[in-house]
Amino acid sequence: MSNRKENSTNSLNRQVLNAFCGVVYTLDLIGGRWKMLILYKLGLGRKRFSELRKHLPNISERMLTLQLKELEKDHLIVRTVYPEVPVRVEYELTEQARVLSPIWQEMEKWGDAHRERFGDRAAVKAEGA
């Protein structure tokens, strides 16, 4: 999300790791606080910006806009603008992103089971503080 210098050590390491490992590349595309949740909600069907915002707790308009732009740039979502007054814009998953849907559904099951067994990390940290 932040603009890094292309020749910084961080950017170079990112490029090397993305080229080296498909898992790292995938996580780089879908990683971050909001992207996975946006993809999950769009996996349930096409949504307008306002619908997404309503279904994502505490996300700002700016952050949602930035995340949607990145997902579109990475060919994971499609943005369709309808020539109506007022203009209607909808977002939906690309076929490439739909292929990931069963994977993130399994990740959700794993996460729910892990949280149930070991508790929520935030709660555990708060207790230990």
JSON list of C-alpha atoms in Angstrom, two decimals:
[
{"chain": "A", "resi": 1, "resn": "MET", "atom": "CA", "xyz": [0.00, 0.00, 0.00]},
{"chain": "A", "resi": 2, "resn": "SER", "atom": "CA", "xyz": [2.75, 2.45, 0.85]},
{"chain": "A", "resi": 3, "resn": "ASN", "atom": "CA", "xyz": [5.00, 3.61, -1.93]},
{"chain": "A", "resi": 4, "resn": "ARG", "atom": "CA", "xyz": [8.43, 2.08, -1.51]},
{"chain": "A", "resi": 5, "resn": "LYS", "atom": "CA", "xyz": [11.49, 2.91, -3.51]},
{"chain": "A", "resi": 6, "resn": "GLU", "atom": "CA", "xyz": [11.88, 0.20, -6.13]},
{"chain": "A", "resi": 7, "resn": "ASN", "atom": "CA", "xyz": [15.54, -0.32, -5.26]},
{"chain": "A", "resi": 8, "resn": "SER", "atom": "CA", "xyz": [15.09, -0.38, -1.46]},
{"chain": "A", "resi": 9, "resn": "THR", "atom": "CA", "xyz": [16.15, -3.53, 0.36]},
{"chain": "A", "resi": 10, "resn": "ASN", "atom": "CA", "xyz": [12.54, -4.13, 1.37]},
{"chain": "A", "resi": 11, "resn": "SER", "atom": "CA", "xyz": [11.31, -3.93, -2.24]},
{"chain": "A", "resi": 12, "resn": "LEU", "atom": "CA", "xyz": [14.13, -6.11, -3.55]},
{"chain": "A", "resi": 13, "resn": "ASN", "atom": "CA", "xyz": [13.48, -8.76, -0.88]},
{"chain": "A", "resi": 14, "resn": "ARG", "atom": "CA", "xyz": [9.80, -8.67, -1.71]},
{"chain": "A", "resi": 15, "resn": "GLN", "atom": "CA", "xyz": [10.51, -9.23, -5.40]},
{"chain": "A", "resi": 16, "resn": "VAL", "atom": "CA", "xyz": [12.91, -12.11, -4.68]},
{"chain": "A", "resi": 17, "resn": "LEU", "atom": "CA", "xyz": [10.51, -13.83, -2.29]},
{"chain": "A", "resi": 18, "resn": "ASN", "atom": "CA", "xyz": [7.52, -13.35, -4.64]},
{"chain": "A", "resi": 19, "resn": "ALA", "atom": "CA", "xyz": [9.49, -14.92, -7.49]},
{"chain": "A", "resi": 20, "resn": "PHE", "atom": "CA", "xyz": [10.77, -17.71, -5.25]},
{"chain": "A", "resi": 21, "resn": "CYS", "atom": "CA", "xyz": [7.53, -18.90, -3.64]},
{"chain": "A", "resi": 22, "resn": "GLY", "atom": "CA", "xyz": [3.94, -18.96, -4.87]},
{"chain": "A", "resi": 23, "resn": "VAL", "atom": "CA", "xyz": [2.57, -18.92, -1.32]},
{"chain": "A", "resi": 24, "resn": "VAL", "atom": "CA", "xyz": [4.48, -15.73, -0.52]},
{"chain": "A", "resi": 25, "resn": "TYR", "atom": "CA", "xyz": [3.30, -14.20, -3.81]},
{"chain": "A", "resi": 26, "resn": "THR", "atom": "CA", "xyz": [-0.32, -15.08, -3.01]},
{"chain": "A", "resi": 27, "resn": "LEU", "atom": "CA", "xyz": [-0.11, -13.73, 0.52]},
{"chain": "A", "resi": 28, "resn": "ASP", "atom": "CA", "xyz": [1.44, -10.54, -0.84]},
{"chain": "A", "resi": 29, "resn": "LEU", "atom": "CA", "xyz": [-1.60, -10.07, -3.11]},
{"chain": "A", "resi": 30, "resn": "ILE", "atom": "CA", "xyz": [-4.28, -10.83, -0.51]},
{"chain": "A", "resi": 31, "resn": "GLY", "atom": "CA", "xyz": [-2.43, -9.84, 2.67]},
{"chain": "A", "resi": 32, "resn": "GLY", "atom": "CA", "xyz": [-3.27, -6.91, 4.87]},
{"chain": "A", "resi": 33, "resn": "ARG", "atom": "CA", "xyz": [-6.01, -6.12, 7.30]},
{"chain": "A", "resi": 34, "resn": "TRP", "atom": "CA", "xyz": [-8.89, -5.65, 4.85]},
{"chain": "A", "resi": 35, "resn": "LYS", "atom": "CA", "xyz": [-8.20, -7.38, 1.53]},
{"chain": "A", "resi": 36, "resn": "MET", "atom": "CA", "xyz": [-9.18, -10.89, 2.59]},
{"chain": "A", "resi": 37, "resn": "LEU", "atom": "CA", "xyz": [-12.41, -9.66, 4.14]},
{"chain": "A", "resi": 38, "resn": "ILE", "atom": "CA", "xyz": [-13.24, -7.63, 1.02]},
{"chain": "A", "resi": 39, "resn": "LEU", "atom": "CA", "xyz": [-12.63, -10.69, -1.15]},
{"chain": "A", "resi": 40, "resn": "TYR", "atom": "CA", "xyz": [-14.72, -12.83, 1.19]},
{"chain": "A", "resi": 41, "resn": "LYS", "atom": "CA", "xyz": [-17.67, -10.42, 1.01]},
{"chain": "A", "resi": 42, "resn": "LEU", "atom": "CA", "xyz": [-17.41, -10.17, -2.77]},
{"chain": "A", "resi": 43, "resn": "GLY", "atom": "CA", "xyz": [-17.34, -13.97, -2.89]},
{"chain": "A", "resi": 44, "resn": "LEU", "atom": "CA", "xyz": [-20.93, -13.79, -1.69]},
{"chain": "A", "resi": 45, "resn": "GLY", "atom": "CA", "xyz": [-21.86, -11.72, -4.75]},
{"chain": "A", "resi": 46, "resn": "ARG", "atom": "CA", "xyz": [-21.43, -8.43, -6.57]},
{"chain": "A", "resi": 47, "resn": "LYS", "atom": "CA", "xyz": [-21.53, -5.39, -4.27]},
{"chain": "A", "resi": 48, "resn": "ARG", "atom": "CA", "xyz": [-21.60, -1.62, -4.47]},
{"chain": "A", "resi": 49, "resn": "PHE", "atom": "CA", "xyz": [-19.11, 0.49, -2.54]},
{"chain": "A", "resi": 50, "resn": "SER", "atom": "CA", "xyz": [-21.72, 1.45, 0.06]},
{"chain": "A", "resi": 51, "resn": "GLU", "atom": "CA", "xyz": [-22.70, -2.20, 0.57]},
{"chain": "A", "resi": 52, "resn": "LEU", "atom": "CA", "xyz": [-19.09, -3.19, 1.14]},
{"chain": "A", "resi": 53, "resn": "ARG", "atom": "CA", "xyz": [-18.57, -0.36, 3.59]},
{"chain": "A", "resi": 54, "resn": "LYS", "atom": "CA", "xyz": [-21.67, -1.42, 5.53]},
{"chain": "A", "resi": 55, "resn": "HIS", "atom": "CA", "xyz": [-20.39, -5.02, 5.78]},
{"chain": "A", "resi": 56, "resn": "LEU", "atom": "CA", "xyz": [-16.83, -4.12, 6.84]},
{"chain": "A", "resi": 57, "resn": "PRO", "atom": "CA", "xyz": [-16.64, -2.96, 10.44]},
{"chain": "A", "resi": 58, "resn": "ASN", "atom": "CA", "xyz": [-14.69, 0.25, 11.05]},
{"chain": "A", "resi": 59, "resn": "ILE", "atom": "CA", "xyz": [-13.12, 0.60, 7.59]},
{"chain": "A", "resi": 60, "resn": "SER", "atom": "CA", "xyz": [-12.77, 4.18, 6.40]},
{"chain": "A", "resi": 61, "resn": "GLU", "atom": "CA", "xyz": [-13.85, 5.26, 2.93]},
{"chain": "A", "resi": 62, "resn": "ARG", "atom": "CA", "xyz": [-10.25, 6.09, 2.08]},
{"chain": "A", "resi": 63, "resn": "MET", "atom": "CA", "xyz": [-8.96, 2.67, 3.15]},
{"chain": "A", "resi": 64, "resn": "LEU", "atom": "CA", "xyz": [-11.73, 0.84, 1.29]},
{"chain": "A", "resi": 65, "resn": "THR", "atom": "CA", "xyz": [-10.99, 2.86, -1.85]},
{"chain": "A", "resi": 66, "resn": "LEU", "atom": "CA", "xyz": [-7.25, 2.11, -1.61]},
{"chain": "A", "resi": 67, "resn": "GLN", "atom": "CA", "xyz": [-7.80, -1.60, -1.02]},
{"chain": "A", "resi": 68, "resn": "LEU", "atom": "CA", "xyz": [-10.29, -1.87, -3.90]},
{"chain": "A", "resi": 69, "resn": "LYS", "atom": "CA", "xyz": [-7.84, -0.12, -6.24]},
{"chain": "A", "resi": 70, "resn": "GLU", "atom": "CA", "xyz": [-5.06, -2.53, -5.26]},
{"chain": "A", "resi": 71, "resn": "LEU", "atom": "CA", "xyz": [-7.29, -5.58, -5.69]},
{"chain": "A", "resi": 72, "resn": "GLU", "atom": "CA", "xyz": [-8.38, -4.31, -9.11]},
{"chain": "A", "resi": 73, "resn": "LYS", "atom": "CA", "xyz": [-4.77, -3.60, -10.12]},
{"chain": "A", "resi": 74, "resn": "ASP", "atom": "CA", "xyz": [-3.85, -7.15, -9.07]},
{"chain": "A", "resi": 75, "resn": "HIS", "atom": "CA", "xyz": [-6.71, -8.60, -11.20]},
{"chain": "A", "resi": 76, "resn": "LEU", "atom": "CA", "xyz": [-8.61, -10.01, -8.22]},
{"chain": "A", "resi": 77, "resn": "ILE", "atom": "CA", "xyz": [-11.71, -7.85, -8.61]},
{"chain": "A", "resi": 78, "resn": "VAL", "atom": "CA", "xyz": [-13.51, -6.12, -11.47]},
{"chain": "A", "resi": 79, "resn": "ARG", "atom": "CA", "xyz": [-14.97, -2.64, -11.12]},
{"chain": "A", "resi": 80, "resn": "THR", "atom": "CA", "xyz": [-17.96, -1.99, -13.38]},
{"chain": "A", "resi": 81, "resn": "VAL", "atom": "CA", "xyz": [-19.27, 1.54, -13.91]},
{"chain": "A", "resi": 82, "resn": "TYR", "atom": "CA", "xyz": [-22.82, 1.83, -15.22]},
{"chain": "A", "resi": 83, "resn": "PRO", "atom": "CA", "xyz": [-23.68, 4.94, -17.27]},
{"chain": "A", "resi": 84, "resn": "GLU", "atom": "CA", "xyz": [-26.60, 6.00, -15.11]},
{"chain": "A", "resi": 85, "resn": "VAL", "atom": "CA", "xyz": [-27.45, 9.13, -13.19]},
{"chain": "A", "resi": 86, "resn": "PRO", "atom": "CA", "xyz": [-26.30, 8.92, -10.49]},
{"chain": "A", "resi": 87, "resn": "VAL", "atom": "CA", "xyz": [-23.42, 6.70, -11.58]},
{"chain": "A", "resi": 88, "resn": "ARG", "atom": "CA", "xyz": [-23.59, 3.16, -10.24]},
{"chain": "A", "resi": 89, "resn": "VAL", "atom": "CA", "xyz": [-20.34, 1.28, -9.55]},
{"chain": "A", "resi": 90, "resn": "GLU", "atom": "CA", "xyz": [-20.20, -2.40, -8.62]},
{"chain": "A", "resi": 91, "resn": "TYR", "atom": "CA", "xyz": [-17.36, -4.70, -7.64]},
{"chain": "A", "resi": 92, "resn": "GLU", "atom": "CA", "xyz": [-17.09, -8.44, -8.15]},
{"chain": "A", "resi": 93, "resn": "LEU", "atom": "CA", "xyz": [-14.47, -11.16, -8.05]},
{"chain": "A", "resi": 94, "resn": "THR", "atom": "CA", "xyz": [-12.52, -12.12, -11.14]},
{"chain": "A", "resi": 95, "resn": "GLU", "atom": "CA", "xyz": [-12.37, -15.75, -12.17]},
{"chain": "A", "resi": 96, "resn": "GLN", "atom": "CA", "xyz": [-8.83, -15.89, -10.73]},
{"chain": "A", "resi": 97, "resn": "ALA", "atom": "CA", "xyz": [-10.13, -14.76, -7.34]},
{"chain": "A", "resi": 98, "resn": "ARG", "atom": "CA", "xyz": [-13.07, -17.19, -7.45]},
{"chain": "A", "resi": 99, "resn": "VAL", "atom": "CA", "xyz": [-10.55, -20.03, -7.69]},
{"chain": "A", "resi": 100, "resn": "LEU", "atom": "CA", "xyz": [-9.23, -18.91, -4.27]},
{"chain": "A", "resi": 101, "resn": "SER", "atom": "CA", "xyz": [-12.66, -19.02, -2.63]},
{"chain": "A", "resi": 102, "resn": "PRO", "atom": "CA", "xyz": [-12.47, -22.65, -1.41]},
{"chain": "A", "resi": 103, "resn": "ILE", "atom": "CA", "xyz": [-9.02, -21.92, 0.02]},
{"chain": "A", "resi": 104, "resn": "TRP", "atom": "CA", "xyz": [-10.13, -18.96, 2.11]},
{"chain": "A", "resi": 105, "resn": "GLN", "atom": "CA", "xyz": [-13.22, -20.88, 3.23]},
{"chain": "A", "resi": 106, "resn": "GLU", "atom": "CA", "xyz": [-10.89, -23.59, 4.55]},
{"chain": "A", "resi": 107, "resn": "MET", "atom": "CA", "xyz": [-8.70, -20.91, 6.14]},
{"chain": "A", "resi": 108, "resn": "GLU", "atom": "CA", "xyz": [-11.78, -19.57, 7.90]},
{"chain": "A", "resi": 109, "resn": "LYS", "atom": "CA", "xyz": [-12.60, -23.04, 9.29]},
{"chain": "A", "resi": 110, "resn": "TRP", "atom": "CA", "xyz": [-9.02, -23.47, 10.45]},
{"chain": "A", "resi": 111, "resn": "GLY", "atom": "CA", "xyz": [-8.99, -20.01, 12.04]},
{"chain": "A", "resi": 112, "resn": "ASP", "atom": "CA", "xyz": [-12.27, -20.59, 13.85]},
{"chain": "A", "resi": 113, "resn": "ALA", "atom": "CA", "xyz": [-11.03, -23.94, 15.18]},
{"chain": "A", "resi": 114, "resn": "HIS", "atom": "CA", "xyz": [-7.69, -22.47, 16.25]},
{"chain": "A", "resi": 115, "resn": "ARG", "atom": "CA", "xyz": [-9.34, -19.49, 17.97]},
{"chain": "A", "resi": 116, "resn": "GLU", "atom": "CA", "xyz": [-11.76, -21.84, 19.75]},
{"chain": "A", "resi": 117, "resn": "ARG", "atom": "CA", "xyz": [-8.95, -24.08, 20.95]},
{"chain": "A", "resi": 118, "resn": "PHE", "atom": "CA", "xyz": [-6.33, -21.48, 21.85]},
{"chain": "A", "resi": 119, "resn": "GLY", "atom": "CA", "xyz": [-8.36, -18.30, 22.30]},
{"chain": "A", "resi": 120, "resn": "ASP", "atom": "CA", "xyz": [-8.19, -14.94, 20.64]},
{"chain": "A", "resi": 121, "resn": "ARG", "atom": "CA", "xyz": [-4.66, -13.50, 20.42]},
{"chain": "A", "resi": 122, "resn": "ALA", "atom": "CA", "xyz": [-5.84, -10.00, 21.37]},
{"chain": "A", "resi": 123, "resn": "ALA", "atom": "CA", "xyz": [-7.54, -11.34, 24.49]},
{"chain": "A", "resi": 124, "resn": "VAL", "atom": "CA", "xyz": [-4.47, -13.40, 25.40]},
{"chain": "A", "resi": 125, "resn": "LYS", "atom": "CA", "xyz": [-2.17, -10.36, 24.99]},
{"chain": "A", "resi": 126, "resn": "ALA", "atom": "CA", "xyz": [-4.48, -8.21, 27.11]},
{"chain": "A", "resi": 127, "resn": "GLU", "atom": "CA", "xyz": [-4.45, -10.79, 29.90]},
{"chain": "A", "resi": 128, "resn": "GLY", "atom": "CA", "xyz": [-0.66, -11.01, 29.83]},
{"chain": "A", "resi": 129, "resn": "ALA", "atom": "CA", "xyz": [-0.14, -7.22, 29.93]}
]
